[in-house]
């Protein structure tokens, strides 16, 4: 498997525009996570899905953020409208069902978003 | 609230010397603790975890971590550093039930000089 695949790798957009980040998890994984990394706040969990169903979106900062997982092999994180403070690296991660024996999440390479 | 703290923004060590990257935790109940590493322009990679059992946990690339309940610490160690170990290291804990929600520390940049 090629691992977790995110696109685009880099995105530069103007304030107010809609931004869509994409993620293809590892085949067979039950869980998908979206994280945001900034210098000020470090790594934050935004939302995670189990079997395509959103389980916890308490980390989503505002209504401008939304995430979907229409099928087991694809997820999107959308920001509309985007603001400069949304500039960050967004990571997608996936894993099998997590137990005390299996606790590893696999991360994609991230999307670096810059909102100007 | 459960959290982890990494008190050092950066650690510098010469190649061949032992390294330690510090992490302390504040977790109610039995802590589940993890170390991840991030190389430039890459996602995070799992290094090791502590769930229960032996306090000394061995992981990938020769790294190990020692769980110390009395000091609420989970420091990452390696006996002999390599230049290729230079990266950003994150300590993390899971909160609530299960392992799904990882809370990360702010990260420590490790620089290993030749």
mmCIF file of C-alpha atoms in Angstrom:
data_model
loop_
_atom_site.group_PDB
_atom_site.id
_atom_site.type_symbol
_atom_site.label_atom_id
_atom_site.label_comp_id
_atom_site.label_asym_id
_atom_site.label_seq_id
_atom_site.Cartn_x
_atom_site.Cartn_y
_atom_site.Cartn_z
ATOM 1 C CA UNK A 1 0.000 0.000 0.000
ATOM 2 C CA UNK A 2 1.250 3.514 -0.777
ATOM 3 C CA UNK A 3 0.255 4.784 2.628
ATOM 4 C CA UNK A 4 -2.078 7.649 3.402
ATOM 5 C CA UNK A 5 -2.234 9.968 0.402
ATOM 6 C CA UNK A 6 -3.102 13.625 0.735
ATOM 7 C CA UNK A 7 -3.626 16.204 -1.970
ATOM 8 C CA UNK A 8 -2.640 18.804 -2.722
ATOM 9 C CA UNK A 9 0.734 18.958 -0.973
ATOM 10 C CA UNK A 10 0.677 22.734 -1.040
ATOM 11 C CA UNK A 11 -2.217 25.140 -1.437
ATOM 12 C CA UNK A 12 -2.090 28.910 -1.606
ATOM 13 C CA UNK A 13 -5.410 30.687 -1.728
ATOM 14 C CA UNK A 14 -6.865 34.098 -1.158
ATOM 15 C CA UNK A 15 -8.900 34.955 1.890
ATOM 16 C CA UNK A 16 -12.561 34.218 1.348
ATOM 17 C CA UNK A 17 -12.023 31.401 -1.119
ATOM 18 C CA UNK A 18 -13.161 27.850 -0.573
ATOM 19 C CA UNK A 19 -10.443 25.292 0.061
ATOM 20 C CA UNK A 20 -10.835 21.522 -0.192
ATOM 21 C CA UNK A 21 -8.220 19.142 1.140
ATOM 22 C CA UNK A 22 -8.330 15.489 0.164
ATOM 23 C CA UNK A 23 -7.264 12.256 1.776
ATOM 24 C CA UNK A 24 -7.096 8.644 0.705
ATOM 25 C CA UNK A 25 -6.599 6.387 3.737
ATOM 26 C CA UNK A 26 -4.824 3.061 3.761
ATOM 27 C CA UNK A 27 -7.090 0.373 2.368
ATOM 28 C CA UNK A 28 -8.875 -1.581 5.082
ATOM 29 C CA UNK A 29 -8.413 0.958 7.835
ATOM 30 C CA UNK A 30 -11.495 1.633 9.955
ATOM 31 C CA UNK A 31 -10.565 5.053 11.302
ATOM 32 C CA UNK A 32 -9.668 8.330 9.636
ATOM 33 C CA UNK A 33 -8.397 11.410 11.440
ATOM 34 C CA UNK A 34 -7.860 15.019 10.424
ATOM 35 C CA UNK A 35 -5.231 17.009 12.337
ATOM 36 C CA UNK A 36 -4.026 20.592 12.056
ATOM 37 C CA UNK A 37 -0.457 21.632 12.902
ATOM 38 C CA UNK A 38 0.524 25.219 13.677
ATOM 39 C CA UNK A 39 3.438 26.770 15.481
ATOM 40 C CA UNK A 40 1.166 28.318 18.066
ATOM 41 C CA UNK A 41 -1.101 25.391 18.854
ATOM 42 C CA UNK A 42 0.928 22.360 17.804
ATOM 43 C CA UNK A 43 -0.982 19.321 16.574
ATOM 44 C CA UNK A 44 -4.729 19.404 17.106
ATOM 45 C CA UNK A 45 -7.249 16.703 16.320
ATOM 46 C CA UNK A 46 -10.054 18.255 14.295
ATOM 47 C CA UNK A 47 -12.345 15.310 13.613
ATOM 48 C CA UNK A 48 -12.283 11.561 13.237
ATOM 49 C CA UNK A 49 -14.415 8.998 11.447
ATOM 50 C CA UNK A 50 -15.109 5.348 12.133
ATOM 51 C CA UNK A 51 -16.366 3.326 9.183
ATOM 52 C CA UNK A 52 -17.087 6.573 7.302
ATOM 53 C CA UNK A 53 -19.211 7.998 10.134
ATOM 54 C CA UNK A 54 -18.050 11.143 11.963
ATOM 55 C CA UNK A 55 -17.544 10.218 15.602
ATOM 56 C CA UNK A 56 -16.110 13.333 17.183
ATOM 57 C CA UNK A 57 -15.889 16.751 15.574
ATOM 58 C CA UNK A 58 -15.331 18.697 18.770
ATOM 59 C CA UNK A 59 -11.962 19.868 17.492
ATOM 60 C CA UNK A 60 -13.373 21.563 14.412
ATOM 61 C CA UNK A 61 -12.674 25.226 15.083
ATOM 62 C CA UNK A 62 -15.648 26.881 13.419
ATOM 63 C CA UNK A 63 -18.618 26.307 11.180
ATOM 64 C CA UNK A 64 -16.405 27.334 8.290
ATOM 65 C CA UNK A 65 -14.797 23.900 8.598
ATOM 66 C CA UNK A 66 -16.540 20.764 7.421
ATOM 67 C CA UNK A 67 -15.386 17.219 6.748
ATOM 68 C CA UNK A 68 -16.940 14.355 4.862
ATOM 69 C CA UNK A 69 -16.153 10.747 4.191
ATOM 70 C CA UNK A 70 -18.437 9.558 1.401
ATOM 71 C CA UNK A 71 -16.770 6.151 1.205
ATOM 72 C CA UNK A 72 -14.034 4.099 2.824
ATOM 73 C CA UNK A 73 -11.355 5.329 0.466
ATOM 74 C CA UNK A 74 -11.866 9.073 0.419
ATOM 75 C CA UNK A 75 -12.326 12.007 2.761
ATOM 76 C CA UNK A 76 -12.368 15.776 2.359
ATOM 77 C CA UNK A 77 -11.815 18.682 4.694
ATOM 78 C CA UNK A 78 -13.361 21.887 3.440
ATOM 79 C CA UNK A 79 -12.885 25.447 4.642
ATOM 80 C CA UNK A 80 -15.369 28.013 3.393
ATOM 81 C CA UNK A 81 -14.622 30.867 3.519
ATOM 82 C CA UNK A 82 -10.926 30.592 4.273
ATOM 83 C CA UNK A 83 -9.105 33.087 6.494
ATOM 84 C CA UNK A 84 -5.378 33.818 6.978
ATOM 85 C CA UNK A 85 -5.487 32.236 10.450
ATOM 86 C CA UNK A 86 -6.374 28.930 8.818
ATOM 87 C CA UNK A 87 -2.850 28.753 7.429
ATOM 88 C CA UNK A 88 -1.344 25.536 8.761
ATOM 89 C CA UNK A 89 -0.302 22.051 7.799
ATOM 90 C CA UNK A 90 -3.268 19.695 7.724
ATOM 91 C CA UNK A 91 -2.608 16.010 8.271
ATOM 92 C CA UNK A 92 -4.810 13.061 7.547
ATOM 93 C CA UNK A 93 -4.183 9.778 9.356
ATOM 94 C CA UNK A 94 -5.804 6.361 9.307
ATOM 95 C CA UNK A 95 -5.720 3.209 11.388
ATOM 96 C CA UNK A 96 -7.363 -0.109 12.020
ATOM 97 C CA UNK A 97 -9.590 -0.370 15.068
ATOM 98 C CA UNK A 98 -7.401 0.744 17.931
ATOM 99 C CA UNK A 99 -6.828 -1.670 20.819
ATOM 100 C CA UNK A 100 -4.131 -2.028 23.434
ATOM 101 C CA UNK A 101 -2.232 -4.203 20.969
ATOM 102 C CA UNK A 102 -2.830 -2.035 17.933
ATOM 103 C CA UNK A 103 -2.396 1.637 18.635
ATOM 104 C CA UNK A 104 -0.581 3.035 15.637
ATOM 105 C CA UNK A 105 -2.072 5.660 13.371
ATOM 106 C CA UNK A 106 -0.458 6.177 9.953
ATOM 107 C CA UNK A 107 -0.077 9.760 8.809
ATOM 108 C CA UNK A 108 -0.049 11.280 5.364
ATOM 109 C CA UNK A 109 2.566 13.811 4.317
ATOM 110 C CA UNK A 110 0.258 16.704 4.978
ATOM 111 C CA UNK A 111 -1.133 19.653 3.031
ATOM 112 C CA UNK A 112 0.505 22.984 3.679
ATOM 113 C CA UNK A 113 -2.220 25.615 3.385
ATOM 114 C CA UNK A 114 -1.424 29.293 3.062
ATOM 115 C CA UNK A 115 -4.270 31.782 3.027
ATOM 116 C CA UNK A 116 -3.217 35.264 1.932
ATOM 117 C CA UNK B 1 -7.936 17.869 31.178
ATOM 118 C CA UNK B 2 -5.324 15.444 29.970
ATOM 119 C CA UNK B 3 -2.156 16.866 28.493
ATOM 120 C CA UNK B 4 1.478 16.265 27.762
ATOM 121 C CA UNK B 5 4.306 18.761 28.016
ATOM 122 C CA UNK B 6 7.621 18.846 26.235
ATOM 123 C CA UNK B 7 9.690 21.413 28.113
ATOM 124 C CA UNK B 8 12.451 21.746 25.507
ATOM 125 C CA UNK B 9 11.885 23.317 22.113
ATOM 126 C CA UNK B 10 15.207 21.981 20.892
ATOM 127 C CA UNK B 11 17.809 19.448 21.977
ATOM 128 C CA UNK B 12 21.321 19.459 20.579
ATOM 129 C CA UNK B 13 23.567 16.431 20.832
ATOM 130 C CA UNK B 14 26.736 15.239 19.130
ATOM 131 C CA UNK B 15 26.663 12.077 17.064
ATOM 132 C CA UNK B 16 27.515 9.044 19.152
ATOM 133 C CA UNK B 17 26.395 10.611 22.410
ATOM 134 C CA UNK B 18 23.282 9.514 24.278
ATOM 135 C CA UNK B 19 20.162 11.591 23.772
ATOM 136 C CA UNK B 20 17.113 12.300 25.899
ATOM 137 C CA UNK B 21 13.954 14.091 24.822
ATOM 138 C CA UNK B 22 11.741 14.934 27.765
ATOM 139 C CA UNK B 23 7.999 14.520 28.187
ATOM 140 C CA UNK B 24 5.769 14.871 31.209
ATOM 141 C CA UNK B 25 2.110 14.023 31.339
ATOM 142 C CA UNK B 26 -1.015 14.949 33.184
ATOM 143 C CA UNK B 27 -3.492 12.173 32.606
ATOM 144 C CA UNK B 28 -6.238 10.907 34.839
ATOM 145 C CA UNK B 29 -6.271 7.178 35.360
ATOM 146 C CA UNK B 30 -3.786 4.898 33.651
ATOM 147 C CA UNK B 31 -1.964 6.844 30.974
ATOM 148 C CA UNK B 32 -1.512 5.683 27.401
ATOM 149 C CA UNK B 33 1.622 7.371 26.109
ATOM 150 C CA UNK B 34 3.223 7.531 22.692
ATOM 151 C CA UNK B 35 6.201 8.949 20.850
ATOM 152 C CA UNK B 36 6.029 9.995 17.215
ATOM 153 C CA UNK B 37 8.752 11.411 14.969
ATOM 154 C CA UNK B 38 8.321 13.846 12.082
ATOM 155 C CA UNK B 39 10.996 14.200 9.428
ATOM 156 C CA UNK B 40 11.014 17.288 7.179
ATOM 157 C CA UNK B 41 8.065 17.429 4.796
ATOM 158 C CA UNK B 42 6.762 14.123 6.089
ATOM 159 C CA UNK B 43 3.887 12.986 8.241
ATOM 160 C CA UNK B 44 4.322 11.645 11.733
ATOM 161 C CA UNK B 45 5.720 8.168 12.227
ATOM 162 C CA UNK B 46 5.018 6.017 15.249
ATOM 163 C CA UNK B 47 8.068 5.203 17.386
ATOM 164 C CA UNK B 48 6.795 3.483 20.499
ATOM 165 C CA UNK B 49 4.030 3.340 23.077
ATOM 166 C CA UNK B 50 3.406 2.605 26.719
ATOM 167 C CA UNK B 51 0.107 1.011 27.618
ATOM 168 C CA UNK B 52 0.928 -1.231 30.553
ATOM 169 C CA UNK B 53 3.665 -3.571 31.731
ATOM 170 C CA UNK B 54 7.388 -2.889 31.749
ATOM 171 C CA UNK B 55 8.337 0.695 32.401
ATOM 172 C CA UNK B 56 11.073 0.566 29.765
ATOM 173 C CA UNK B 57 9.573 0.445 26.304
ATOM 174 C CA UNK B 58 11.645 -0.281 23.218
ATOM 175 C CA UNK B 59 10.661 1.063 19.825
ATOM 176 C CA UNK B 60 11.828 1.691 16.298
ATOM 177 C CA UNK B 61 15.291 2.855 15.209
ATOM 178 C CA UNK B 62 16.903 1.977 18.564
ATOM 179 C CA UNK B 63 14.781 4.375 20.587
ATOM 180 C CA UNK B 64 13.373 3.554 23.977
ATOM 181 C CA UNK B 65 11.318 5.384 26.559
ATOM 182 C CA UNK B 66 11.001 5.043 30.287
ATOM 183 C CA UNK B 67 7.662 5.429 31.994
ATOM 184 C CA UNK B 68 8.053 6.919 35.464
ATOM 185 C CA UNK B 69 4.800 7.141 37.342
ATOM 186 C CA UNK B 70 6.166 8.994 40.365
ATOM 187 C CA UNK B 71 7.630 11.711 38.161
ATOM 188 C CA UNK B 72 4.796 11.538 35.601
ATOM 189 C CA UNK B 73 7.383 11.380 32.860
ATOM 190 C CA UNK B 74 7.906 9.441 29.670
ATOM 191 C CA UNK B 75 11.309 10.507 28.367
ATOM 192 C CA UNK B 76 12.568 9.286 25.011
ATOM 193 C CA UNK B 77 16.129 7.983 24.955
ATOM 194 C CA UNK B 78 18.718 6.531 22.652
ATOM 195 C CA UNK B 79 22.170 5.322 23.740
ATOM 196 C CA UNK B 80 24.019 6.627 20.679
ATOM 197 C CA UNK B 81 22.596 9.375 18.476
ATOM 198 C CA UNK B 82 22.874 9.435 14.700
ATOM 199 C CA UNK B 83 22.803 12.491 12.447
ATOM 200 C CA UNK B 84 19.816 10.893 10.740
ATOM 201 C CA UNK B 85 17.891 11.073 14.039
ATOM 202 C CA UNK B 86 17.584 14.828 13.550
ATOM 203 C CA UNK B 87 13.846 15.473 13.376
ATOM 204 C CA UNK B 88 10.851 16.777 15.311
ATOM 205 C CA UNK B 89 9.681 14.496 18.117
ATOM 206 C CA UNK B 90 6.207 14.489 19.602
ATOM 207 C CA UNK B 91 5.009 12.975 22.824
ATOM 208 C CA UNK B 92 1.304 12.136 22.940
ATOM 209 C CA UNK B 93 -1.345 10.667 25.184
ATOM 210 C CA UNK B 94 -4.778 9.361 24.434
ATOM 211 C CA UNK B 95 -7.675 10.794 26.360
ATOM 212 C CA UNK B 96 -11.066 9.558 27.216
ATOM 213 C CA UNK B 97 -11.864 6.010 26.384
ATOM 214 C CA UNK B 98 -9.963 4.104 23.776
ATOM 215 C CA UNK B 99 -6.950 5.296 21.876
ATOM 216 C CA UNK B 100 -8.533 7.339 19.150
ATOM 217 C CA UNK B 101 -8.057 10.845 20.459
ATOM 218 C CA UNK B 102 -4.368 11.548 20.731
ATOM 219 C CA UNK B 103 -3.307 14.754 22.466
ATOM 220 C CA UNK B 104 0.126 15.845 21.312
ATOM 221 C CA UNK B 105 2.818 17.859 22.989
ATOM 222 C CA UNK B 106 4.275 20.876 21.243
ATOM 223 C CA UNK B 107 7.201 18.925 19.879
ATOM 224 C CA UNK B 108 10.952 18.977 20.442
ATOM 225 C CA UNK B 109 13.390 19.489 17.628
ATOM 226 C CA UNK B 110 16.404 17.195 17.902
ATOM 227 C CA UNK B 111 19.582 18.273 16.159
ATOM 228 C CA UNK B 112 22.402 15.763 16.020
ATOM 229 C CA UNK B 113 25.699 17.248 14.893
ATOM 230 C CA UNK B 114 28.386 15.199 13.125
#
